Coordinates of C-alpha atoms in Angstrom, one line a residue:
Chain A
X301 CA -0.1 0.0 -0.1
X302 CA 1.4 3.4 -0.9
X303 CA 1.5 6.1 1.4
X304 CA -1.6 7.6 -0.3
X305 CA -3.8 4.6 -0.6
X306 CA -6.0 3.3 2.1
X307 CA -7.7 0.1 2.9
X308 CA -11.1 1.6 3.3
X309 CA -12.5 5.2 2.7
X310 CA -15.7 6.3 4.1
X311 CA -17.2 9.4 2.2
X312 CA -19.9 11.0 4.4
X313 CA -21.9 13.2 2.3
X314 CA -22.1 12.5 -1.5
X315 CA -22.6 16.0 -3.2
X316 CA -20.6 17.9 -5.6
X317 CA -17.3 17.5 -3.6
X318 CA -18.2 13.9 -2.0
X319 CA -18.9 12.6 -5.5
X320 CA -15.8 14.0 -7.2
X321 CA -13.6 12.3 -4.3
X322 CA -15.5 9.1 -5.1
X323 CA -14.7 9.4 -8.7
X324 CA -10.9 10.4 -8.4
X325 CA -10.4 7.7 -5.8
X326 CA -11.7 5.1 -8.0
X327 CA -9.7 6.4 -11.1
X328 CA -6.5 6.5 -9.0
X329 CA -7.1 3.3 -7.1
X330 CA -6.7 5.1 -3.7
X331 CA -8.8 2.8 -1.7
X332 CA -9.4 -1.0 -1.6
X333 CA -12.9 -0.2 -0.6
X334 CA -15.1 3.0 -0.7
X335 CA -18.1 3.3 1.4
X336 CA -20.7 6.0 0.6
X337 CA -23.1 7.5 3.4
X338 CA -25.8 10.2 3.0
X339 CA -28.8 10.8 5.3
X340 CA -31.0 11.4 2.3
X341 CA -32.4 7.8 1.0
X342 CA -32.8 9.6 -2.6
X343 CA -29.3 11.0 -2.8
X344 CA -27.9 7.6 -1.6
X345 CA -29.8 5.8 -4.4
X346 CA -28.4 8.3 -7.0
X347 CA -24.9 7.6 -5.8
X348 CA -25.4 3.9 -6.2
X349 CA -26.9 4.2 -9.6
X350 CA -23.9 6.2 -10.6
X351 CA -21.7 3.4 -9.3
X352 CA -19.7 5.7 -7.1
X353 CA -18.8 3.4 -4.4
X354 CA -18.5 -0.3 -3.3
X355 CA -20.9 0.0 -0.3
X356 CA -23.8 2.4 0.6
X357 CA -24.8 3.0 4.1
X358 CA -27.6 5.5 5.2
X359 CA -26.1 5.2 8.8
X360 CA -22.7 7.3 9.0
X361 CA -21.7 5.3 12.1
X362 CA -22.1 2.1 9.9
X363 CA -20.2 3.4 7.2
X364 CA -17.0 4.5 9.3
X365 CA -16.6 1.1 10.9
X366 CA -13.2 -0.1 9.8
X367 CA -12.4 2.8 7.6
X368 CA -8.8 4.1 7.7
X369 CA -9.8 7.5 6.1
X370 CA -13.2 9.4 6.8
X371 CA -14.0 12.3 4.7
X372 CA -16.9 14.6 5.8
X373 CA -18.4 16.6 2.9
X374 CA -21.4 18.2 4.3
X375 CA -22.7 21.7 4.7
X376 CA -20.4 23.1 7.7
X377 CA -23.4 23.5 9.9
X378 CA -23.9 19.8 10.0
X379 CA -20.2 19.0 11.0
X380 CA -20.8 18.7 14.7
X381 CA -23.9 16.2 14.4
X382 CA -21.8 13.9 12.0
X383 CA -18.9 14.0 14.5
X384 CA -21.0 13.0 17.3
X385 CA -22.6 10.3 15.1
X386 CA -19.4 8.6 13.9
X387 CA -17.2 9.1 16.9
X388 CA -18.2 5.7 18.7
X389 CA -17.4 3.6 15.5
X390 CA -14.1 5.0 14.5
X391 CA -11.3 2.6 14.2
X392 CA -8.1 3.3 16.3
X393 CA -5.7 5.3 14.0
X394 CA -8.4 6.3 11.5
X395 CA -7.9 9.8 9.8
X396 CA -10.8 11.9 9.8
X397 CA -11.1 15.3 7.7
X398 CA -13.6 17.3 6.2
X399 CA -13.9 19.7 3.1
X400 CA -15.9 22.5 4.6
X401 CA -15.3 26.1 3.6
X402 CA -15.0 27.5 7.1
X403 CA -12.4 26.0 9.4
X404 CA -12.5 27.5 13.1
X405 CA -16.1 26.5 13.2
X406 CA -15.6 23.0 11.9
X407 CA -12.8 22.4 14.4
X408 CA -14.8 23.7 17.3
X409 CA -17.7 21.6 16.3
X410 CA -15.9 18.5 15.5
X411 CA -12.6 18.1 17.5
X412 CA -14.4 17.9 21.0
X413 CA -16.6 15.0 19.8
X414 CA -13.8 12.8 18.3
X415 CA -11.9 10.1 20.3
X416 CA -8.1 10.5 21.0
X417 CA -7.4 7.5 19.0
X418 CA -8.5 9.0 15.8
X419 CA -6.6 11.7 13.8
X420 CA -8.6 14.7 13.0
X421 CA -7.2 17.1 10.4
X422 CA -9.5 19.8 9.1
X423 CA -9.2 20.4 5.4
X424 CA -10.6 22.5 2.5
X425 CA -10.1 21.8 -1.1
X426 CA -10.4 25.0 -3.0
X427 CA -12.4 23.4 -5.7
X428 CA -16.1 23.4 -6.9
X429 CA -18.6 24.7 -9.3
X430 CA -21.9 26.3 -9.1
X431 CA -23.5 22.9 -9.7
X432 CA -24.5 20.5 -6.9
X433 CA -25.4 16.9 -6.3
X434 CA -23.7 13.6 -7.0
X435 CA -24.2 13.9 -10.8
X436 CA -22.2 17.2 -10.7
X437 CA -19.0 15.8 -9.6
X438 CA -16.1 14.7 -11.8
X439 CA -12.8 13.1 -11.1
X440 CA -10.6 16.1 -12.3
X441 CA -12.2 18.5 -10.0
X442 CA -9.2 18.8 -7.7
X443 CA -6.6 19.0 -10.4
X444 CA -4.1 21.8 -9.8
X445 CA -6.3 23.2 -7.2
X446 CA -5.1 24.0 -3.8
X447 CA -6.1 22.2 -0.7
X448 CA -5.5 23.7 2.6
X449 CA -5.1 21.8 5.7
X450 CA -5.7 23.4 9.0
X451 CA -4.5 20.7 11.6
X452 CA -4.3 21.7 15.4
X453 CA -0.9 21.7 17.1
X454 CA -1.1 18.2 18.7
X455 CA -1.8 16.2 15.5
X456 CA 0.6 13.5 14.6
X457 CA 2.7 14.5 11.7
X458 CA 2.7 11.1 10.1
X459 CA -1.2 11.5 9.6
X460 CA -0.8 14.9 8.1
X461 CA 1.8 13.3 5.7
X462 CA -0.7 10.7 4.7
X463 CA -3.6 13.0 4.2
X464 CA -1.3 15.3 2.2
X465 CA -0.4 12.5 -0.1
X466 CA -3.9 11.5 -0.5
X467 CA -4.7 15.0 -1.8
X468 CA -1.7 15.1 -4.1
X469 CA -2.9 11.8 -5.7
X470 CA -6.1 13.6 -6.3
X471 CA -4.2 16.1 -8.2
X472 CA -4.2 18.9 -5.5
X473 CA -1.3 21.1 -4.3
X474 CA -1.6 21.0 -0.5
X475 CA -0.7 24.2 1.9
X476 CA -1.1 24.1 5.7
X477 CA -2.2 27.2 7.7
X478 CA -3.6 28.2 10.8
X479 CA -7.5 27.8 10.8
X480 CA -8.3 31.6 11.7
X481 CA -6.1 32.8 8.9
X482 CA -7.7 30.3 6.5
X483 CA -11.0 31.8 7.5
X484 CA -9.8 35.5 6.8
X485 CA -8.4 34.5 3.5
X486 CA -11.4 32.6 2.4
X487 CA -13.6 35.4 3.4
X488 CA -11.9 37.6 1.0
X489 CA -11.3 35.2 -2.0
X490 CA -14.5 33.2 -1.8
X491 CA -17.2 34.2 0.8
X492 CA -17.4 37.8 0.1
X493 CA -17.3 37.4 -3.7
X494 CA -20.1 35.0 -3.3
X495 CA -22.3 37.2 -1.3
X496 CA -21.7 40.3 -3.3
X497 CA -22.7 38.2 -6.3
X498 CA -25.8 37.1 -4.4
X499 CA -26.5 40.5 -3.3
X500 CA -26.4 42.2 -6.8
X501 CA -28.5 39.5 -8.4
X502 CA -31.0 40.0 -5.6
X503 CA -31.0 43.6 -6.2
X504 CA -31.8 43.1 -10.0
X505 CA -34.6 40.8 -9.2
X506 CA -36.6 43.5 -7.4
X507 CA -36.3 46.9 -9.4
X508 CA -39.5 48.6 -10.5
X509 CA -38.0 50.4 -13.5
X510 CA -36.0 47.8 -15.1
X511 CA -38.0 44.7 -15.6
X512 CA -36.6 41.0 -14.9
X513 CA -36.9 40.2 -18.5
X514 CA -34.7 43.1 -19.5
X515 CA -32.1 42.0 -16.9
X516 CA -32.0 38.6 -18.3
X517 CA -32.1 39.6 -21.9
X518 CA -29.1 41.9 -21.7
X519 CA -27.2 40.1 -19.0
X520 CA -24.3 39.2 -21.2
X521 CA -22.9 42.8 -20.7
X522 CA -21.5 42.0 -17.4
X523 CA -24.4 40.8 -15.1
X524 CA -24.5 37.0 -16.0
X525 CA -20.8 36.5 -14.6
X526 CA -22.3 37.2 -11.1
X527 CA -25.2 34.8 -11.7
X528 CA -22.9 31.9 -11.8
X529 CA -21.6 32.4 -8.0
X530 CA -25.1 33.2 -7.1
X531 CA -26.5 29.9 -8.4
X532 CA -24.3 28.0 -5.9
X533 CA -25.8 25.6 -3.3
X534 CA -28.0 27.7 -0.9
X535 CA -27.6 25.3 2.2
X536 CA -23.8 25.3 1.8
X537 CA -23.7 29.2 1.5
X538 CA -26.1 29.9 4.2
X539 CA -23.8 27.7 6.6
X540 CA -20.7 29.4 5.3
X541 CA -22.3 32.7 6.3
X542 CA -23.4 31.7 9.8
X543 CA -20.0 30.0 10.4
X544 CA -17.4 32.6 9.3
X545 CA -19.4 35.4 10.3
X546 CA -16.7 37.6 11.9
X547 CA -14.3 37.4 9.1
X548 CA -17.2 37.9 6.4
X549 CA -18.4 41.0 8.4
X550 CA -14.9 42.5 8.4
X551 CA -14.4 41.9 4.8
X552 CA -17.8 43.2 4.0
X553 CA -17.2 46.4 5.8
X554 CA -13.8 46.9 4.0
X555 CA -15.7 46.5 0.7
X556 CA -18.4 48.8 1.8
X557 CA -16.0 51.4 2.9
X558 CA -14.3 51.2 -0.6
X559 CA -17.5 51.4 -2.4
X560 CA -18.4 54.6 -0.6
X561 CA -15.2 56.0 -1.8
X562 CA -15.9 54.8 -5.3
X563 CA -19.7 56.2 -5.2
X564 CA -18.1 59.6 -4.2
X565 CA -15.7 59.5 -7.1
X566 CA -18.5 58.9 -9.3
X567 CA -20.8 61.6 -7.9
X568 CA -17.7 64.1 -8.1
X569 CA -16.7 63.2 -11.4
X570 CA -13.3 62.5 -10.3
X571 CA -11.9 60.7 -13.5
X572 CA -8.4 60.4 -12.3
X573 CA -9.4 58.3 -9.1
X574 CA -11.6 56.1 -11.3
X575 CA -8.8 55.7 -14.0
X576 CA -6.2 54.8 -11.1
X577 CA -8.5 52.3 -9.5
X578 CA -9.5 50.6 -13.0
X579 CA -5.8 50.5 -13.9
X580 CA -4.7 48.9 -10.7
X581 CA -7.2 46.2 -10.7
X582 CA -6.3 45.3 -14.2
X583 CA -2.9 44.1 -13.1
X584 CA -4.3 42.0 -10.5
X585 CA -6.1 39.9 -13.3
X586 CA -2.4 39.6 -15.1
X587 CA -0.9 38.1 -12.0
X588 CA -3.8 35.5 -11.6
X589 CA -3.3 34.4 -15.1
X590 CA 0.3 34.3 -14.6
X591 CA -0.1 32.3 -11.6
X592 CA -2.1 29.8 -13.6
X593 CA -5.2 30.3 -11.6
X594 CA -7.3 31.3 -14.5
X595 CA -7.5 31.0 -18.2
X596 CA -5.9 33.8 -20.6
X597 CA -8.6 33.9 -23.0
X598 CA -11.3 36.5 -23.4
X599 CA -14.7 36.0 -21.7
X600 CA -13.3 32.9 -19.8
X601 CA -13.3 31.3 -23.5
X602 CA -17.1 31.3 -23.3
X603 CA -18.5 33.2 -26.3
X604 CA -15.5 33.1 -28.4
X605 CA -15.6 29.4 -28.8
X606 CA -16.4 29.4 -32.5
X607 CA -15.3 32.8 -33.0
X608 CA -11.8 33.3 -33.9
X609 CA -12.1 30.7 -37.0
X610 CA -14.6 33.1 -38.6
X611 CA -12.0 36.0 -38.5
X612 CA -12.7 38.2 -41.5
X613 CA -9.7 40.5 -41.6
X614 CA -8.5 41.4 -45.0
X615 CA -5.3 39.8 -46.2
Chain B
X629 CA -26.8 46.8 -53.3
X630 CA -28.7 45.0 -50.4
X631 CA -30.2 47.1 -47.8
X632 CA -27.5 46.3 -45.3
X633 CA -24.5 46.9 -47.6
X634 CA -23.1 50.4 -48.0
X635 CA -20.7 51.9 -50.6
X636 CA -18.5 53.3 -48.0
X637 CA -18.1 52.7 -44.3
X638 CA -15.8 55.0 -42.1
X639 CA -14.9 53.4 -38.7
X640 CA -13.7 56.1 -36.3
X641 CA -11.8 54.3 -33.6
X642 CA -10.4 50.8 -34.3
X643 CA -10.3 49.3 -30.6
X644 CA -12.0 46.0 -29.8
X645 CA -15.4 47.1 -31.2
X646 CA -14.2 49.0 -34.3
X647 CA -11.7 46.2 -35.3
X648 CA -14.5 43.4 -34.8
X649 CA -16.7 45.5 -36.9
X650 CA -14.0 45.8 -39.5
X651 CA -13.5 42.0 -39.5
X652 CA -17.2 41.2 -40.0
X653 CA -17.9 44.0 -42.6
X654 CA -15.1 42.2 -44.5
X655 CA -16.4 38.6 -44.0
X656 CA -19.8 39.4 -44.9
X657 CA -19.2 42.0 -47.6
X658 CA -20.9 44.8 -46.2
X659 CA -19.3 47.7 -47.7
X660 CA -17.5 48.3 -51.0
X661 CA -14.7 50.3 -49.2
X662 CA -13.9 50.4 -45.5
X663 CA -11.8 53.6 -44.3
X664 CA -10.4 53.2 -40.9
X665 CA -9.5 56.2 -38.6
X666 CA -7.8 56.7 -35.3
X667 CA -5.9 59.5 -33.5
X668 CA -3.1 57.3 -32.5
X669 CA -0.5 56.6 -35.4
X670 CA 0.8 53.6 -33.6
X671 CA -2.8 52.1 -33.4
X672 CA -3.7 53.2 -37.0
X673 CA -0.4 51.2 -38.0
X674 CA -1.5 48.3 -36.1
X675 CA -4.8 48.3 -38.0
X676 CA -3.1 48.5 -41.2
X677 CA -0.7 45.7 -40.5
X678 CA -3.8 43.6 -39.4
X679 CA -5.3 44.4 -42.8
X680 CA -8.5 45.7 -41.4
X681 CA -9.6 48.1 -43.9
X682 CA -9.0 49.5 -47.5
X683 CA -7.8 52.9 -46.5
X684 CA -6.3 54.4 -43.3
X685 CA -6.6 58.1 -42.2
X686 CA -5.4 59.7 -39.0
X687 CA -7.9 62.6 -39.9
X688 CA -11.5 61.5 -39.0
X689 CA -12.9 64.3 -41.3
X690 CA -10.9 62.8 -44.0
X691 CA -12.1 59.4 -43.4
X692 CA -15.7 60.3 -43.5
X693 CA -15.7 61.9 -46.8
X694 CA -18.1 60.2 -49.1
X695 CA -18.9 57.7 -46.5
X696 CA -22.4 56.2 -46.4
X697 CA -22.2 54.8 -43.0
X698 CA -20.0 56.3 -40.2
X699 CA -19.5 54.4 -37.1
X700 CA -17.9 56.1 -34.2
X701 CA -16.2 53.6 -31.6
X702 CA -14.5 55.9 -29.1
X703 CA -14.6 56.1 -25.3
X704 CA -18.0 58.0 -24.9
X705 CA -16.1 61.0 -23.6
X706 CA -14.7 61.6 -26.9
X707 CA -17.8 61.6 -28.8
X708 CA -18.4 65.2 -28.8
X709 CA -15.0 66.1 -30.3
X710 CA -15.4 63.5 -32.9
X711 CA -18.7 64.7 -34.0
X712 CA -17.4 68.4 -34.2
X713 CA -14.5 67.0 -36.2
X714 CA -16.5 65.0 -38.7
X715 CA -19.6 67.2 -39.1
X716 CA -18.4 69.4 -41.9
X717 CA -17.0 66.5 -44.0
X718 CA -20.2 64.4 -43.8
X719 CA -21.9 63.3 -46.9
X720 CA -25.8 64.2 -47.5
X721 CA -27.6 61.1 -46.3
X722 CA -24.8 59.6 -44.5
X723 CA -25.8 57.5 -41.4
X724 CA -23.9 58.2 -38.3
X725 CA -23.9 56.0 -35.4
X726 CA -21.8 55.0 -32.5
X727 CA -21.2 52.0 -30.1
X728 CA -21.0 53.8 -26.8
X729 CA -22.1 52.3 -23.5
X730 CA -24.1 55.4 -22.5
X731 CA -26.6 56.9 -24.7
X732 CA -28.1 60.2 -23.2
X733 CA -24.7 61.7 -22.9
X734 CA -23.7 60.7 -26.5
X735 CA -26.8 62.3 -28.0
X736 CA -26.3 65.4 -26.0
X737 CA -22.5 65.5 -27.1
X738 CA -23.1 64.5 -30.7
X739 CA -26.6 65.3 -31.9
X740 CA -26.2 69.4 -31.8
X741 CA -22.8 69.1 -33.7
X742 CA -24.0 67.1 -36.7
X743 CA -25.8 68.7 -39.8
X744 CA -29.5 68.0 -40.7
X745 CA -28.4 66.4 -43.9
X746 CA -27.0 63.3 -41.8
X747 CA -29.1 60.8 -40.1
X748 CA -27.8 60.3 -36.5
X749 CA -28.7 57.2 -34.8
X750 CA -27.2 56.3 -31.4
X751 CA -26.4 52.7 -30.7
X752 CA -25.0 50.3 -28.4
X753 CA -24.0 46.6 -29.3
X754 CA -24.0 44.6 -26.0
X755 CA -20.9 42.7 -26.9
X756 CA -17.2 42.9 -25.7
X757 CA -14.7 41.1 -23.8
X758 CA -12.2 42.2 -21.1
X759 CA -9.4 42.8 -23.9
X760 CA -8.9 45.9 -25.8
X761 CA -7.1 47.2 -29.0
X762 CA -7.3 46.1 -32.7
X763 CA -5.9 43.0 -32.2
X764 CA -8.4 41.8 -29.6
X765 CA -11.4 42.0 -32.1
X766 CA -12.9 39.2 -33.9
X767 CA -15.5 38.8 -36.6
X768 CA -18.2 36.9 -34.4
X769 CA -18.2 39.2 -31.5
X770 CA -21.8 40.4 -32.4
X771 CA -23.2 37.2 -32.9
X772 CA -26.5 36.6 -31.2
X773 CA -25.7 39.7 -29.0
X774 CA -28.3 42.4 -28.7
X775 CA -27.7 45.7 -30.3
X776 CA -29.8 48.6 -28.9
X777 CA -30.7 51.6 -31.0
X778 CA -31.9 54.9 -29.2
X779 CA -33.0 57.1 -32.3
X780 CA -34.4 60.4 -31.4
X781 CA -37.9 60.9 -32.5
X782 CA -37.3 63.0 -35.8
X783 CA -35.0 60.4 -37.2
X784 CA -36.0 59.0 -40.9
X785 CA -37.2 55.7 -40.2
X786 CA -35.7 54.3 -43.4
X787 CA -32.2 55.2 -42.0
X788 CA -33.3 53.3 -38.8
X789 CA -34.1 50.3 -41.1
X790 CA -30.9 50.4 -42.8
X791 CA -28.9 50.5 -39.6
X792 CA -31.1 47.8 -38.2
X793 CA -30.3 45.7 -41.3
X794 CA -26.7 46.4 -41.2
X795 CA -26.5 45.0 -37.5
X796 CA -28.6 41.9 -38.2
X797 CA -26.0 41.3 -41.1
X798 CA -23.3 41.5 -38.2
X799 CA -25.3 38.7 -36.5
X800 CA -27.0 40.9 -33.8
X801 CA -30.6 41.0 -32.6
X802 CA -31.6 44.7 -32.7
X803 CA -34.0 46.5 -30.2
X804 CA -34.9 49.9 -30.2
X805 CA -35.5 51.8 -26.7
X806 CA -35.5 55.3 -25.2
X807 CA -32.0 56.5 -24.4
X808 CA -32.7 57.4 -20.8
X809 CA -34.1 53.8 -20.3
X810 CA -31.1 52.4 -22.0
X811 CA -28.9 54.2 -19.3
X812 CA -31.0 52.7 -16.5
X813 CA -30.8 49.1 -17.8
X814 CA -27.2 49.2 -18.6
X815 CA -26.3 50.7 -15.2
X816 CA -28.0 47.7 -13.7
X817 CA -26.7 44.9 -16.1
X818 CA -23.4 46.3 -17.0
X819 CA -22.1 49.5 -15.4
X820 CA -22.7 48.5 -11.6
X821 CA -21.5 44.9 -12.2
X822 CA -18.1 46.3 -13.6
X823 CA -18.0 48.8 -10.5
X824 CA -18.5 46.3 -8.1
X825 CA -15.9 44.0 -9.7
X826 CA -13.5 46.8 -9.8
X827 CA -14.2 47.6 -6.2
X828 CA -13.8 44.3 -4.6
X829 CA -10.4 43.7 -6.5
X830 CA -9.4 46.9 -5.2
X831 CA -10.4 45.9 -1.7
X832 CA -8.3 42.8 -2.1
X833 CA -5.3 44.9 -3.3
X834 CA -4.9 46.7 -0.2
X835 CA -5.5 44.5 3.0
X836 CA -2.9 44.0 5.6
X837 CA -4.0 40.6 7.2
X838 CA -4.2 38.9 3.8
X839 CA -1.5 39.3 1.2
X840 CA -1.7 39.7 -2.5
X841 CA 0.1 36.7 -2.9
X842 CA -2.4 34.8 -1.1
X843 CA -5.5 36.6 -2.9
X844 CA -3.8 35.5 -6.2
X845 CA -3.0 32.0 -5.2
X846 CA -6.4 31.1 -4.0
X847 CA -8.4 33.2 -6.4
X848 CA -10.0 30.3 -8.0
X849 CA -12.6 29.9 -5.1
X850 CA -14.6 32.7 -6.6
X851 CA -12.6 35.9 -6.6
X852 CA -11.1 35.3 -10.0
X853 CA -14.5 35.7 -11.8
X854 CA -14.6 39.5 -10.7
X855 CA -11.1 40.0 -12.1
X856 CA -12.2 39.3 -15.6
X857 CA -14.6 42.5 -15.7
X858 CA -12.2 44.4 -13.5
X859 CA -9.6 43.9 -16.2
X860 CA -11.7 45.9 -18.8
X861 CA -10.3 49.1 -20.6
X862 CA -9.7 51.9 -17.9
X863 CA -10.3 54.7 -20.3
X864 CA -13.7 53.3 -21.5
X865 CA -15.0 52.7 -18.0
X866 CA -13.9 56.0 -16.7
X867 CA -15.8 57.7 -19.2
X868 CA -18.9 55.3 -18.7
X869 CA -18.8 56.3 -15.0
X870 CA -18.6 60.1 -15.9
X871 CA -21.3 59.7 -18.4
X872 CA -24.0 58.0 -16.8
X873 CA -23.5 59.1 -13.3
X874 CA -27.2 59.5 -12.3
X875 CA -28.3 56.0 -13.3
X876 CA -25.2 54.4 -11.9
X877 CA -25.6 56.3 -8.5
X878 CA -29.0 55.1 -8.3
X879 CA -28.3 51.6 -8.8
X880 CA -25.2 51.6 -6.5
X881 CA -27.3 52.9 -3.8
X882 CA -30.0 50.2 -4.4
X883 CA -27.1 47.8 -4.2
X884 CA -25.8 49.3 -1.1
X885 CA -29.1 49.2 0.7
X886 CA -29.5 45.6 -0.1
X887 CA -26.0 44.9 1.0
X888 CA -26.8 46.5 4.4
X889 CA -29.6 44.2 4.8
X890 CA -27.5 41.3 3.9
X891 CA -24.7 42.3 6.3
X892 CA -27.5 42.5 8.9
X893 CA -28.8 39.2 8.2
X894 CA -25.2 37.7 8.5
X895 CA -24.7 39.6 11.8
X896 CA -27.9 38.4 13.4
X897 CA -27.3 34.8 12.0
X898 CA -30.6 35.0 10.1
X899 CA -30.2 31.7 8.3
X900 CA -33.8 31.7 6.8
X901 CA -33.2 35.2 5.1
X902 CA -29.9 33.9 3.6
X903 CA -31.4 30.9 2.5
X904 CA -34.4 32.7 0.7
X905 CA -32.0 35.1 -1.1
X906 CA -29.6 32.3 -2.2
X907 CA -32.5 30.4 -3.5
X908 CA -34.1 33.3 -5.3
X909 CA -30.9 34.2 -7.2
X910 CA -30.3 30.7 -8.5
X911 CA -33.5 30.9 -10.5
X912 CA -32.2 34.1 -12.1
X913 CA -29.3 32.1 -13.5
X914 CA -31.7 29.6 -14.6
X915 CA -33.7 32.1 -16.7
X916 CA -30.5 33.4 -18.2
X917 CA -29.5 30.0 -19.4
X918 CA -32.9 29.4 -20.6
X919 CA -32.8 32.7 -22.7
X920 CA -29.6 31.6 -24.3
X921 CA -27.7 34.3 -22.5
X922 CA -25.0 32.2 -21.0
X923 CA -23.7 28.6 -21.4
X924 CA -25.1 25.9 -19.4
X925 CA -21.7 24.2 -18.2
X926 CA -20.2 24.5 -14.9
X927 CA -17.7 27.0 -14.2
X928 CA -18.4 28.7 -17.7
X929 CA -16.8 25.5 -19.1
X930 CA -13.5 26.9 -17.9
X931 CA -11.9 24.4 -15.6
X932 CA -14.0 21.3 -16.6
X933 CA -12.2 21.5 -20.4
X934 CA -10.5 18.3 -20.0
X935 CA -12.3 16.9 -17.1
X936 CA -15.3 15.1 -17.9
X937 CA -13.2 12.8 -20.0
X938 CA -11.4 11.3 -16.9
X939 CA -14.5 10.5 -15.1
X940 CA -13.6 7.6 -12.7
X941 CA -17.1 6.5 -11.8
X942 CA -17.2 2.7 -11.4
X943 CA -19.3 0.7 -13.8

């Protein structure tokens, strides 16, 4: 058995992330046996019909019995309940991790419930799409994406090494950081962007002088970009807001302060201030592309797909 | 000559939009002769080396001589100056239009300058990418995109018909509306989304507890979506802000009110309010996809490109 393979892996929760894990575990042969568990009988049936695992259990405690690696992929608000449920059934030496978007709260919820004979290492693969459910997953979801681990100080280093090797075998790059810092960074790069997107789509939904039909019809001029993030799973994002409240509120208030300054520049007609901001932000985009974190094609490659072929420039 | 073809078309300004027009005019044979003009000698040289037109003039007045259709594609703040410059050289019966993102201001700037013997019809193709300059254009840019015309009441209907036929020949769908309403709709679907994107990228650029390196590294978790809009041409967007101020400020203040309510829901831990908003916005995305205004693939088809092939689901 290689360092990154496990005898039995239990996946608790089989949505976008859980089902993508099931697929990459199967493709890479990372487990001798994969056991899948979810509370919803319909979702469990969907996972079974997709052939995502070797065994299917509605009871999470049943699923984790004898598992060497347990990955909890549920909305962060459900982490504590899952930990309480699986704790008595965990095998000695089992590694328990999660994939939640907030880390302090998950540690506070799970760590006190889990037995000392298991290694708990909170984690967060920065991967996902706006789709949800077991059918939305795919094996390459984690490729070239970062996975952040936020282990507590007393965790066995060899367990961290094994979990790191597992994520690397899934195609990810692994970074370790403090849970509180994770929550601040993610509030900025993920949580606030999602909230801003939800907010503007909500604003557009309830205006009286512009109809929803017009918003939809003319959405390609910018608005539609926000609707992708605003189509993300409502339960997941409700829980993120409830469980990373302080960092989110801090970042939102920074955003609002800056927006106030921007509104003032627009009201005053301060073209220089506007031009400076719009130039500065352009270079951030360039850095992201250079870092390989986004594609270097216009419009995400979206509308241009068949376009460049039809180039009509004169010779 | 078909209704949508012209003897001579003059393109004033040869950035993303102007150069895309040049390409589609060539591909579809919409003009016997295309004359290109831009103030910058370097850009004019670039257009020439790309073979975008039949003739190249630095002087806009020279370019419009004898033209049957004149399309002004410059930042909206330059519209008045261009109108003043070309007015004395316009042929009787020439159609003059523009492609600017704001319409009341362009009409106020251009209409008083232009002679009665020309037909002025302000227009706005809702098409573009975050790239700029003559090399960024492509012939299919306008395909299946809306072009909004905002003619004044006294414009000859047959000129509107000819310009409509021209845009349809470029692949666009054409809609006519009042300039003031255009400016409100676009403030919502385009201008405010761009400003919000610029703003959040600006916020991320100047925090002390999260480094720019971290923002870039972890940007795929949401933030990077905003950087695309925030990479748009600074001059163009400065002018949009200066020339659609009232509608933008109105929409920004609606956005801010809603954001205040959202912050309150986060602070209070009001999970039901959050869940309701996040569910409502999801349906807007669905409508946009149904209207053919965005692609129905996860993550704009971006990261999944090679992904689904590697699906590892068990049989």
